[in-house]
Amino acid sequence: MLNLNVDLGQRSYPIIIGSDILHHAGLLDPYINDRDTFIVSNGSIAPLYLSTLKELINSKRIESLILPEGERTKSVSTLENIYDALAEKRLGRDCVLIALGGGVIGDVAGLAAATWQRGIDFIQVPTTLLAQVDSSVGGKTAVNHSSGKNLIGVFHQPICVLSDIKTLNTLPEREFSAGLAEVVKYGLLADQEFFEWLESEYLLILNRESNHLEYLLERSCSIKARLVSGDEREHSVRALLNLGHTFGHALERCLGYGEWLHGEAVASGISMAAELSLRMNWLNDSDVSRIRTLLMNFNLPVDPPKIELKKFVDAMAYDKKIISNKTRLILLESIGSAIIVDDYPENHLSKLLEEYFAK
Amino acid sequence: MLNLNVDLGQRSYPIIIGSDILHHAGLLDPYINDRDTFIVSNGSIAPLYLSTLKELINSKRIESLILPEGERTKSVSTLENIYDALAEKRLGRDCVLIALGGGVIGDVAGLAAATWQRGIDFIQVPTTLLAQVDSSVGGKTAVNHSSGKNLIGVFHQPICVLSDIKTLNTLPEREFSAGLAEVVKYGLLADQEFFEWLESEYLLILNRESNHLEYLLERSCSIKARLVSGDEREHSVRALLNLGHTFGHALERCLGYGEWLHGEAVASGISMAAELSLRMNWLNDSDVSRIRTLLMNFNLPVDPPKIELKKFVDAMAYDKKIISNKTRLILLESIGSAIIVDDYPENHLSKLLEEYFAK
């Protein structure tokens, strides 16, 4: 069992990683401390792990709410359902909310925790690879607005993240692969050695070997924790975590959410960012080929699907306008080193997009 | 024109107080800095001050949204209306939201600003006495849930508070008096001299003499700023600001919101807290009489209306359960000095309530 610290001063918290730790009696006691608990989960995860989690909790009262599965659950109306349940069960400012599930559950339950009585404690128990390596760490909470993903949210750090890699055994292959896109991202943006380890060990990773998953989580969460600690609210270095995401978000926006998984769009976005980095003469052909090969070995798409050029450009422009007011890209100087690029030759980008997308 | 600082490290901000400062060209330039602005106001305030405020703003784009008046506007559905307007007008992470109005507008617009794209800058332009001396300062934002007031919210500090006392000229008398309940509270909890000044100057205050209002705002906001600076998220001293509010909230809950104004319930709550402080032998008869007299001079109710004892006790218990998990009261050691009391003789309280309320 590993214990990583996300260093955020008074808001610091541990990420506890291990196999079968949901059966590790007493593990959550220091965080729950006898308080009332409220578990939020979904219809596919609850039957698998809810009763195990309840046994792990020493608390006078354990209440729970089971939400429907899927991205549509990340809505203001789900927030209202959570508020209603909290009020009905008279759960006050001192209770602890636990999110048991993937990114959707963590995001919406985290936002409910952040806004119930101006913030209650919450614990993340992520059960998907994507949530374990990415969304459960760093305090980003959100729901979607009809005009875009994650437009409504706040930063609210958990008091503890508990990642039991045994829960990954029940994860469908496609979702497991989607999580690996974020893992590849960590190697690319900050850790060449880790990237090389992924290249050599990909088969054992796909086999979900316990030791491999533990190491993979440790490296991924360490990198994320370091960037989050240095920049909690994404004013600077935390933006590096968006490698592959500017293109990825535009792909998701064009395809409609749900067609591709987020990780699949990110994989395509990463290879587009790699291609642009090649044209900046930062990466060479062999780098780009290694990146594409690794993503493909993880059964991830490396080329975007057929989209009309204008549609893709509009989707990027929407992101630019509403999200950041500038076209900011995360590019690669080398494998293991990413940079935030605000000004790059506009024609490099437009040429690249013209090659990818039909007019 | 006065400039008070709310000292919160990186989140510090000024409270600018003065008469007719909405006409003071350039005053908001350092805070808006040419960014897109979005003004949220209501149907009674907008006709009076929206165009003046727009003229004060140097910005390429000024958009606005006018909400219905009244406590019912503090709802999740109003939040959704604000999100829809922000999305429709493509207002991104860099825009500035301005709340123009009383406490309702500040609370709901503040929560929208806190949650739009994980937090955008916002400016408070309070136009009621209650909002100028209390709700616009300190970063509490909230909407109501059907089961209670302010149950959904976060802390999100404004980047600037602009209090133009000239806007108080248009405030109905009853609302002006309600704001004075919070002003009396500040004197009582922290500033004996200020309390004595209120006692001697009450007629000129009721006449809304400009210099008197400016001084009254300065003292009130200074006390609030000091307590907020020392305890942003109300873990300790900030709770002193709840003097009169535990009883006041229970009164509002029993009467139904809207029957009495919040400040009126607080006035009654203050005199109940004073009465209990007398029974603790902290205040004497003359202190209690001075407090009641000042509140009455400000046309505020000092005795609670007829409520069934059980109903009132239940309302206090609800507050206890859902808000704080303990019956915590703010009592007075003397005029000018309040303390947080977690353990007091339970029978003092029950006897007091029995005298006030019919069985």
XYZ file of C-alpha atoms in Angstrom:
718
model
C 0.000 0.000 0.000
C 1.297 3.442 -0.965
C 0.549 6.812 0.465
C 1.182 9.901 -1.688
C 0.696 13.394 -0.375
C -0.916 16.215 -2.343
C 0.792 19.168 -0.750
C -1.630 22.077 -0.507
C -0.877 23.520 2.905
C -3.937 23.240 5.111
C -5.776 21.494 2.292
C -3.155 18.743 1.871
C -4.443 15.191 1.585
C -3.229 11.657 0.942
C -3.792 9.444 -2.077
C -3.836 5.893 -0.756
C -3.097 3.316 -3.443
C -3.168 -0.457 -3.093
C -4.785 -3.734 -4.035
C -7.892 -4.799 -2.155
C -7.551 -1.917 0.297
C -11.343 -1.551 0.426
C -11.054 -4.533 2.789
C -8.354 -2.879 4.905
C -10.201 -2.351 8.195
C -9.797 1.043 9.801
C -8.253 2.667 6.754
C -10.755 5.528 6.603
C -11.172 6.014 10.356
C -8.782 8.977 10.630
C -10.714 10.813 7.904
C -14.277 9.982 8.862
C -13.763 10.177 12.589
C -17.191 8.818 13.563
C -19.039 11.403 11.545
C -22.221 10.772 9.573
C -21.391 9.646 6.033
C -23.219 9.934 2.761
C -22.078 7.754 -0.136
C -22.894 8.754 -3.702
C -22.470 6.045 -6.328
C -24.075 4.768 -9.526
C -26.147 1.796 -10.613
C -23.279 -0.251 -11.995
C -20.687 0.386 -9.277
C -22.916 0.199 -6.194
C -23.805 -3.502 -6.602
C -20.092 -4.309 -6.827
C -18.555 -2.228 -4.035
C -21.118 -0.364 -1.929
C -21.511 -3.002 0.759
C -17.722 -3.481 0.971
C -17.260 0.256 1.387
C -19.962 0.413 4.056
C -18.160 -2.287 6.035
C -14.974 -0.227 5.861
C -16.698 2.760 7.487
C -16.999 3.097 11.239
C -19.782 5.585 11.641
C -23.099 5.841 13.423
C -24.905 6.653 10.217
C -24.148 5.632 6.655
C -26.599 6.898 4.061
C -26.308 6.484 0.315
C -27.706 7.676 -3.000
C -27.449 5.730 -6.245
C -27.391 7.826 -9.417
C -27.960 6.717 -13.007
C -24.851 5.858 -14.976
C -23.459 8.062 -17.714
C -22.359 11.566 -18.644
C -25.942 12.882 -18.480
C -25.753 12.466 -14.723
C -23.304 15.378 -14.598
C -26.102 17.946 -14.463
C -27.546 20.633 -12.247
C -30.620 18.457 -11.813
C -28.480 15.655 -10.333
C -27.008 18.218 -7.950
C -30.531 19.021 -6.839
C -31.226 15.324 -6.238
C -28.149 15.141 -4.028
C -29.168 18.285 -2.108
C -32.664 16.863 -1.607
C -31.237 13.633 -0.198
C -28.834 15.502 2.105
C -31.685 17.668 3.408
C -34.140 14.805 3.756
C -31.629 12.779 5.744
C -30.751 15.882 7.781
C -27.074 15.620 6.960
C -25.432 18.745 8.288
C -22.204 20.629 7.919
C -20.253 17.985 9.805
C -21.045 15.017 7.584
C -18.625 13.430 5.116
C -19.629 12.788 1.537
C -17.968 9.858 -0.248
C -17.893 9.562 -4.032
C -17.741 5.897 -5.079
C -17.363 5.492 -8.835
C -15.738 6.962 -11.902
C -15.160 10.527 -13.022
C -18.835 11.393 -13.421
C -19.662 10.453 -9.829
C -16.551 12.160 -8.459
C -17.239 15.364 -10.374
C -20.907 15.764 -9.489
C -20.651 14.494 -5.914
C -17.587 16.681 -5.389
C -19.511 19.744 -6.542
C -22.415 18.847 -4.261
C -19.975 18.542 -1.353
C -18.363 21.858 -2.260
C -21.694 23.677 -2.277
C -23.671 21.983 0.507
C -23.645 24.505 3.357
C -20.609 26.201 1.800
C -18.523 23.056 1.740
C -18.458 19.731 3.528
C -15.613 17.212 3.629
C -15.504 14.661 0.887
C -13.569 11.518 0.067
C -12.924 10.120 -3.374
C -13.083 6.351 -3.885
C -12.446 6.153 -7.645
C -13.204 2.845 -9.364
C -12.109 3.533 -12.943
C -8.584 3.977 -14.227
C -9.380 7.443 -15.546
C -10.672 8.535 -12.154
C -7.792 6.911 -10.269
C -5.032 8.522 -12.338
C -6.712 11.811 -13.076
C -10.122 13.130 -12.058
C -10.104 12.089 -8.382
C -6.937 14.090 -7.709
C -6.707 17.867 -7.775
C -10.085 19.091 -6.604
C -11.722 19.907 -9.917
C -15.461 19.384 -9.533
C -18.077 20.131 -12.172
C -21.306 19.425 -13.955
C -22.072 20.106 -17.601
C -24.114 22.920 -19.095
C -26.085 22.365 -22.286
C -23.520 24.560 -24.052
C -20.426 22.719 -22.895
C -18.770 20.255 -20.575
C -17.657 21.145 -17.044
C -18.793 24.764 -17.340
C -20.298 24.764 -13.843
C -18.004 23.849 -10.981
C -15.520 24.883 -8.330
C -12.216 23.734 -6.911
C -12.883 21.660 -3.805
C -10.129 19.334 -2.641
C -11.035 15.950 -1.149
C -9.715 15.117 2.308
C -8.531 11.718 1.074
C -8.422 9.667 -2.142
C -8.654 5.901 -1.813
C -7.698 4.026 -4.991
C -8.201 0.297 -4.806
C -6.674 -1.132 -7.980
C -8.649 -4.337 -7.510
C -11.746 -2.408 -8.588
C -10.110 -2.094 -12.027
C -10.613 -5.829 -12.589
C -14.272 -5.213 -13.320
C -13.617 -2.310 -15.711
C -14.560 -2.919 -19.388
C -11.535 -3.018 -21.723
C -12.477 0.068 -23.653
C -12.728 2.132 -20.468
C -9.455 0.735 -19.180
C -7.743 1.791 -22.400
C -9.310 5.245 -22.222
C -7.726 5.688 -18.801
C -4.353 4.748 -20.246
C -4.481 7.801 -22.533
C -4.074 9.994 -19.450
C -1.281 7.740 -18.201
C 0.631 8.140 -21.479
C 0.077 11.871 -21.112
C 1.903 11.920 -17.750
C 4.934 10.173 -19.212
C 4.991 12.532 -22.155
C 4.652 15.749 -20.236
C 6.975 15.074 -17.319
C 8.700 11.691 -17.142
C 10.646 10.119 -19.996
C 11.601 7.055 -17.951
C 7.972 6.365 -17.128
C 7.107 6.669 -20.813
C 9.797 4.118 -21.640
C 8.495 1.804 -18.925
C 5.017 2.038 -20.482
C 6.521 1.164 -23.873
C 8.254 -1.940 -22.574
C 5.539 -3.138 -20.180
C 2.382 -2.456 -22.152
C 1.323 -6.086 -22.366
C 1.501 -6.668 -18.627
C -0.336 -3.399 -18.078
C -3.112 -4.501 -20.436
C -3.197 -7.734 -18.440
C -3.798 -5.574 -15.369
C -0.944 -7.090 -13.375
C -1.341 -5.828 -9.865
C 2.236 -4.589 -9.353
C 2.187 -2.855 -12.705
C -1.046 -1.066 -11.944
C 0.255 0.036 -8.571
C 3.413 1.505 -10.104
C 1.423 3.109 -12.912
C -0.900 4.796 -10.413
C 1.983 5.898 -8.242
C 3.831 7.575 -11.113
C 0.698 9.152 -12.595
C -0.604 10.484 -9.297
C 2.834 11.739 -8.261
C 3.113 13.835 -11.400
C -0.419 15.149 -11.059
C 0.042 15.855 -7.336
C 3.235 17.799 -8.033
C 1.623 20.005 -10.681
C -1.513 20.559 -8.587
C 0.577 21.458 -5.530
C 2.453 24.039 -7.553
C -0.670 25.619 -8.991
C -3.956 24.610 -7.371
C -6.216 26.783 -9.512
C -4.531 26.334 -12.880
C -3.008 29.746 -13.359
C 0.289 28.291 -14.631
C 2.000 24.869 -14.612
C -1.184 22.919 -13.935
C -2.192 23.751 -17.509
C 0.448 21.242 -18.681
C -2.051 18.555 -17.675
C -4.131 19.687 -20.639
C -1.720 18.066 -23.111
C -3.937 16.592 -25.836
C -7.038 18.179 -24.326
C -7.502 21.277 -26.493
C -7.755 19.076 -29.568
C -9.511 16.370 -27.568
C -12.235 18.701 -26.329
C -12.847 19.973 -29.855
C -13.157 16.363 -31.066
C -15.650 15.554 -28.324
C -17.614 18.685 -29.108
C -17.789 17.738 -32.823
C -18.638 14.095 -32.254
C -21.150 14.683 -29.516
C -20.258 13.517 -26.060
C -20.522 9.788 -25.590
C -19.544 8.797 -29.147
C -15.891 8.600 -28.198
C -14.785 8.208 -24.609
C -12.924 11.179 -23.175
C -9.661 9.211 -23.064
C -10.034 8.236 -26.708
C -10.436 11.869 -27.738
C -7.415 12.734 -25.586
C -5.358 10.012 -27.309
C -6.135 11.511 -30.704
C -5.474 14.955 -29.275
C -2.090 13.838 -27.967
C -1.005 12.560 -31.351
C -2.178 15.803 -32.966
C -0.146 17.766 -30.406
C 2.830 15.521 -31.145
C 2.426 16.151 -34.864
C 2.366 19.922 -34.296
C 5.420 19.618 -32.048
C 7.188 17.854 -34.932
C 6.431 20.798 -37.203
C 7.903 23.119 -34.602
C 11.069 21.001 -34.923
C 10.884 19.995 -31.271
C 10.025 16.337 -31.731
C 11.502 14.206 -34.514
C 9.809 11.560 -36.664
C 10.912 8.764 -34.393
C 9.413 10.476 -31.302
C 6.066 10.882 -33.029
C 6.105 7.326 -34.192
C 6.860 6.046 -30.674
C 3.976 8.070 -29.253
C 1.551 6.761 -31.875
C 2.753 3.208 -31.381
C 2.308 3.293 -27.632
C -1.199 4.717 -27.939
C -2.078 2.089 -30.534
C -0.631 -0.660 -28.333
C -3.074 0.524 -25.711
C -5.884 0.142 -28.292
C -6.426 3.873 -28.540
C -7.254 5.887 -31.669
C -4.390 8.078 -32.900
C -6.120 9.785 -35.814
C -9.234 11.886 -35.488
C -12.388 10.655 -37.232
C -13.795 12.347 -40.339
C -14.973 15.787 -39.375
C -15.553 18.813 -41.552
C -12.672 21.278 -41.162
C -14.906 24.238 -40.393
C -16.750 22.326 -37.724
C -13.510 21.430 -35.975
C -12.142 24.978 -36.224
C -15.412 26.332 -34.796
C -15.222 23.864 -31.933
C -11.692 25.033 -31.135
C -12.803 28.657 -31.389
C -15.648 27.999 -28.960
C -13.206 26.538 -26.512
C -10.926 29.520 -27.012
C -13.670 32.072 -26.497
C -15.466 30.571 -23.582
C -12.641 28.823 -21.815
C -9.456 30.798 -22.070
C -9.793 33.800 -24.380
C -6.664 32.688 -26.193
C -5.646 29.695 -28.242
C -3.289 28.065 -25.840
C -1.740 24.738 -26.692
C 0.334 22.313 -24.711
C 3.108 20.996 -26.949
C 6.085 18.699 -26.499
C 9.698 19.819 -26.538
C 10.740 16.200 -26.189
C 9.293 12.992 -24.807
C 9.074 13.772 -21.109
C 8.874 17.553 -21.417
C 5.823 19.643 -22.310
C 5.421 23.407 -22.540
C 2.555 25.861 -22.595
C 2.571 27.681 -25.936
C 0.576 30.857 -26.370
C 2.159 32.062 -29.574
C 3.109 29.644 -32.287
C 2.978 30.097 -36.054
C -0.779 30.133 -36.758
C -0.142 28.608 -40.214
C 1.491 25.506 -38.683
C -1.757 24.803 -36.896
C -4.040 25.606 -39.820
C -1.974 23.462 -42.197
C -2.083 20.589 -39.763
C -5.848 20.865 -39.385
C -6.304 21.023 -43.165
C -4.423 17.768 -43.504
C -6.481 16.058 -40.837
C -9.903 17.348 -41.748
C -11.789 17.537 -45.060
C -12.887 20.939 -46.305
C -14.769 58.598 -0.185
C -13.364 55.855 2.021
C -11.421 52.784 1.149
C -11.384 49.864 3.608
C -9.322 46.766 3.025
C -10.531 43.240 3.689
C -7.225 41.549 4.395
C -7.291 38.011 3.028
C -3.822 37.615 1.543
C -4.090 37.068 -2.191
C -7.863 37.406 -1.942
C -7.765 40.844 -0.273
C -10.112 43.455 -1.664
C -11.295 47.000 -1.007
C -14.670 48.220 0.205
C -15.161 51.630 -1.366
C -17.702 53.773 0.490
C -18.984 57.195 -0.463
C -21.878 59.338 -1.581
C -22.713 59.409 -5.292
C -19.614 57.396 -6.159
C -21.528 55.586 -8.911
C -20.844 58.799 -10.826
C -17.137 58.787 -10.002
C -15.611 58.175 -13.434
C -12.870 55.577 -13.606
C -13.535 54.166 -10.155
C -13.931 50.575 -11.348
C -11.274 50.658 -14.070
C -8.547 49.000 -11.984
C -10.865 46.084 -11.214
C -12.521 45.584 -14.577
C -9.458 46.295 -16.653
C -11.249 46.347 -20.020
C -12.741 42.912 -19.546
C -16.221 41.834 -20.627
C -18.737 42.535 -17.864
C -22.026 40.952 -16.947
C -24.327 42.833 -14.592
C -26.966 40.956 -12.602
C -29.705 43.096 -11.040
C -33.414 43.020 -10.290
C -36.556 44.669 -11.592
C -36.734 47.403 -8.981
C -33.055 48.363 -8.816
C -32.178 48.195 -12.510
C -34.460 51.106 -13.566
C -32.808 53.264 -10.886
C -29.100 52.502 -11.269
C -28.302 50.188 -14.168
C -27.642 52.909 -16.731
C -25.521 54.871 -14.236
C -23.472 51.774 -13.502
C -23.029 51.055 -17.202
C -21.643 54.549 -17.718
C -19.143 53.932 -14.941
C -17.768 50.865 -16.717
C -15.105 51.136 -19.377
C -15.392 47.861 -21.195
C -15.904 46.646 -24.740
C -18.910 44.596 -23.744
C -21.459 45.163 -21.008
C -24.219 42.581 -20.807
C -26.918 42.376 -18.158
C -29.623 40.134 -16.742
C -32.594 41.397 -14.730
C -34.015 38.950 -12.193
C -37.365 39.067 -10.398
C -37.367 40.723 -6.998
C -37.653 38.794 -3.755
C -36.314 35.911 -1.721
C -37.702 33.334 -4.167
C -35.045 34.477 -6.625
C -32.410 32.848 -4.402
C -32.887 29.454 -6.038
C -31.043 26.863 -8.074
C -33.333 27.679 -10.966
C -32.170 31.315 -10.935
C -28.600 30.040 -10.997
C -29.478 28.117 -14.139
C -30.905 31.271 -15.706
C -27.639 33.065 -15.009
C -25.585 30.190 -16.454
C -27.775 30.175 -19.563
C -27.237 33.902 -20.057
C -23.463 33.601 -19.535
C -23.280 30.751 -22.054
C -25.562 32.409 -24.587
C -23.512 35.594 -24.475
C -20.323 33.541 -24.644
C -18.924 35.073 -21.483
C -15.798 33.153 -20.629
C -13.479 32.670 -17.718
C -12.062 36.172 -18.063
C -15.295 38.124 -17.670
C -16.327 40.067 -14.575
C -19.735 39.586 -13.019
C -21.241 42.553 -11.168
C -24.048 42.161 -8.627
C -26.174 45.338 -8.489
C -28.817 45.161 -5.785
C -29.514 43.918 -2.291
C -28.584 40.741 -0.488
C -30.620 38.428 -2.695
C -28.868 39.596 -5.862
C -25.434 39.552 -4.233
C -25.921 36.048 -2.860
C -27.214 34.395 -6.014
C -24.990 36.293 -8.453
C -22.011 35.623 -6.209
C -22.715 31.898 -6.256
C -23.080 31.974 -10.036
C -19.707 33.758 -10.280
C -18.139 31.241 -7.909
C -19.327 28.287 -9.975
C -19.117 29.529 -13.559
C -16.046 27.797 -14.970
C -14.771 27.189 -11.458
C -14.856 30.823 -10.485
C -14.862 34.177 -12.237
C -14.174 37.589 -10.729
C -17.104 39.430 -9.264
C -17.847 42.876 -7.907
C -20.530 43.756 -5.385
C -22.482 46.986 -5.841
C -24.908 46.748 -2.903
C -27.886 49.108 -2.911
C -29.576 48.269 0.404
C -28.325 49.036 3.882
C -28.351 45.359 4.827
C -26.208 44.473 1.828
C -23.852 47.436 2.341
C -23.126 46.709 6.000
C -23.309 42.943 5.882
C -23.989 40.584 2.998
C -21.743 42.197 0.364
C -18.653 41.776 2.556
C -17.095 38.447 3.449
C -17.658 36.216 0.458
C -20.661 34.234 1.631
C -22.715 33.290 -1.403
C -25.792 31.093 -1.383
C -29.204 30.113 -2.652
C -31.998 28.542 -0.636
C -33.123 24.922 -0.601
C -36.772 24.056 0.021
C -35.715 22.777 3.433
C -33.847 25.878 4.541
C -32.204 29.181 3.739
C -28.682 29.461 2.349
C -28.104 25.697 2.405
C -26.431 25.749 -1.028
C -23.427 27.999 -1.448
C -19.701 28.543 -1.252
C -17.254 31.145 -0.028
C -16.218 33.318 -2.962
C -14.752 36.707 -2.183
C -15.535 39.663 -4.453
C -12.620 41.588 -5.976
C -14.191 44.874 -4.910
C -17.262 46.179 -3.052
C -18.659 49.540 -4.129
C -21.145 51.027 -1.660
C -22.782 54.221 -2.814
C -24.765 55.529 0.149
C -26.805 57.713 -2.173
C -28.596 54.558 -3.314
C -30.021 54.302 0.205
C -32.196 57.355 -0.468
C -34.560 55.205 -2.494
C -34.763 52.435 0.101
C -38.185 51.942 1.787
C -38.176 52.803 5.508
C -38.884 49.298 6.676
C -35.902 47.922 4.729
C -33.666 50.708 5.980
C -34.596 49.850 9.566
C -33.989 46.166 8.929
C -30.443 46.996 7.869
C -29.953 48.937 11.101
C -30.447 45.716 13.094
C -27.122 44.461 11.714
C -25.540 47.827 12.494
C -26.661 47.623 16.134
C -25.233 44.114 16.151
C -21.753 45.408 15.237
C -21.767 47.908 18.074
C -22.919 45.277 20.522
C -20.439 42.614 19.583
C -17.316 44.685 19.184
C -17.545 48.424 19.690
C -19.114 50.087 22.712
C -18.310 53.603 21.477
C -20.041 52.919 18.203
C -23.073 51.633 20.098
C -23.161 54.845 22.124
C -22.864 56.897 18.960
C -25.879 55.027 17.526
C -27.814 55.782 20.731
C -27.125 59.508 20.538
C -27.406 59.942 16.762
C -30.351 57.727 15.925
C -32.556 60.525 14.662
C -29.999 61.802 12.184
C -29.347 58.234 11.079
C -33.052 57.699 10.459
C -32.953 60.947 8.476
C -30.231 59.315 6.374
C -27.765 62.181 6.835
C -24.961 61.525 4.424
C -22.078 61.923 6.886
C -23.810 59.741 9.403
C -24.394 56.985 6.890
C -20.789 57.122 5.755
C -19.517 56.773 9.322
C -22.023 54.026 10.058
C -20.884 52.045 7.022
C -17.246 52.599 7.845
C -17.576 51.290 11.403
C -19.812 48.363 10.426
C -17.651 47.254 7.513
C -14.440 47.672 9.539
C -15.717 45.320 12.217
C -16.955 42.807 9.690
C -13.719 43.037 7.659
C -11.641 42.417 10.768
C -13.591 39.317 11.787
C -13.641 37.957 8.230
C -9.895 38.534 7.857
C -9.270 36.581 11.025
C -11.454 33.651 10.030
C -12.543 33.555 6.389
C -14.505 30.300 6.583
C -16.156 30.765 9.980
C -14.279 28.217 12.025
C -13.903 30.596 14.989
C -14.289 34.366 15.575
C -16.383 34.973 12.483
C -19.204 33.174 14.293
C -19.551 36.272 16.517
C -21.301 37.877 13.565
C -24.172 35.490 14.245
C -25.229 37.461 17.330
C -29.030 37.401 17.296
C -29.080 35.030 14.336
C -29.677 31.658 16.021
C -32.923 32.988 17.493
C -33.540 35.085 14.401
C -33.264 32.130 12.026
C -35.657 30.113 14.175
C -38.128 33.013 14.098
C -37.881 33.269 10.322
C -38.348 29.518 9.999
C -41.492 29.629 12.182
C -43.006 32.681 10.546
C -42.233 31.636 7.002
C -39.692 33.678 5.137
C -40.989 37.008 3.951
C -43.381 37.649 6.848
C -40.704 39.450 8.800
C -37.639 40.902 7.124
C -34.375 39.210 8.052
C -33.213 42.295 9.964
C -36.432 42.358 11.951
C -35.967 38.750 13.017
C -32.366 39.571 13.910
C -33.514 42.519 16.056
C -35.802 40.237 18.037
C -33.040 37.652 18.181
C -30.611 40.244 19.547
C -32.943 41.205 22.352
C -33.494 37.525 23.183
C -29.713 37.025 23.298
C -29.442 40.084 25.525
C -32.108 38.671 27.836
C -30.245 35.371 28.095
C -26.993 37.260 28.750
C -28.764 39.025 31.609
C -29.673 35.653 33.128
C -26.034 34.630 32.876
C -25.305 37.726 34.981
C -23.185 39.226 32.237
C -25.452 42.087 31.250
C -27.448 44.081 33.779
C -31.012 45.389 33.516
C -29.872 48.757 32.286
C -27.814 47.200 29.458
C -30.793 45.186 28.264
C -33.033 48.197 28.433
C -30.568 50.300 26.409
C -30.375 47.593 23.737
C -34.152 47.318 23.498
C -34.551 51.088 23.394
C -32.051 51.519 20.579
C -33.703 48.795 18.509
C -37.129 50.348 19.143
C -35.809 53.782 18.230
C -34.835 52.222 14.927
C -38.429 50.985 14.554
C -37.432 47.383 15.001
C -39.366 44.652 16.842
C -37.759 43.595 20.121
C -40.172 40.863 21.132
C -40.891 37.794 19.061
C -44.421 37.348 17.739
C -46.776 34.703 19.111
C -45.406 31.310 18.245
C -46.100 27.963 19.820
C -43.215 26.950 22.077
C -42.769 23.527 20.497
C -42.641 25.028 17.043
C -39.887 27.424 18.051
C -37.888 24.726 19.843
C -38.173 22.478 16.785
C -36.971 25.292 14.552
C -33.931 25.791 16.797
C -33.314 22.029 16.823
C -33.438 21.939 13.036
C -30.840 24.658 12.881
C -28.758 22.782 15.400
C -28.932 19.497 13.549
C -28.431 20.658 10.030
C -26.231 23.666 10.574
C -23.826 23.098 13.380
C -24.507 19.837 15.238
C -24.488 21.751 18.504
C -26.550 24.492 20.063
C -24.130 27.324 19.851
C -25.174 30.778 20.937
C -23.529 34.153 20.669
C -24.087 36.035 23.906
C -22.984 39.360 25.340
C -20.490 39.785 28.169
C -21.114 43.508 28.043
C -22.211 46.071 25.491
C -19.335 45.966 23.005
C -18.186 42.438 23.747
C -19.735 39.173 22.514
C -18.626 35.596 23.062
C -19.327 32.229 21.498
C -21.005 29.988 24.062
C -21.191 26.254 23.481
C -22.138 25.217 26.989
C -24.524 27.257 29.049
C -27.127 26.106 31.545
C -29.744 24.460 29.320
C -32.491 25.468 31.806
C -31.691 29.199 31.412
C -32.509 28.850 27.738
C -35.607 26.699 28.198
C -37.009 29.003 30.878
C -36.457 32.010 28.633
C -38.205 30.330 25.733
C -41.119 29.325 27.966
C -41.598 32.939 28.955
C -41.514 34.138 25.370
C -43.613 31.458 23.744
C -47.003 29.953 24.612
C -47.191 26.253 25.288
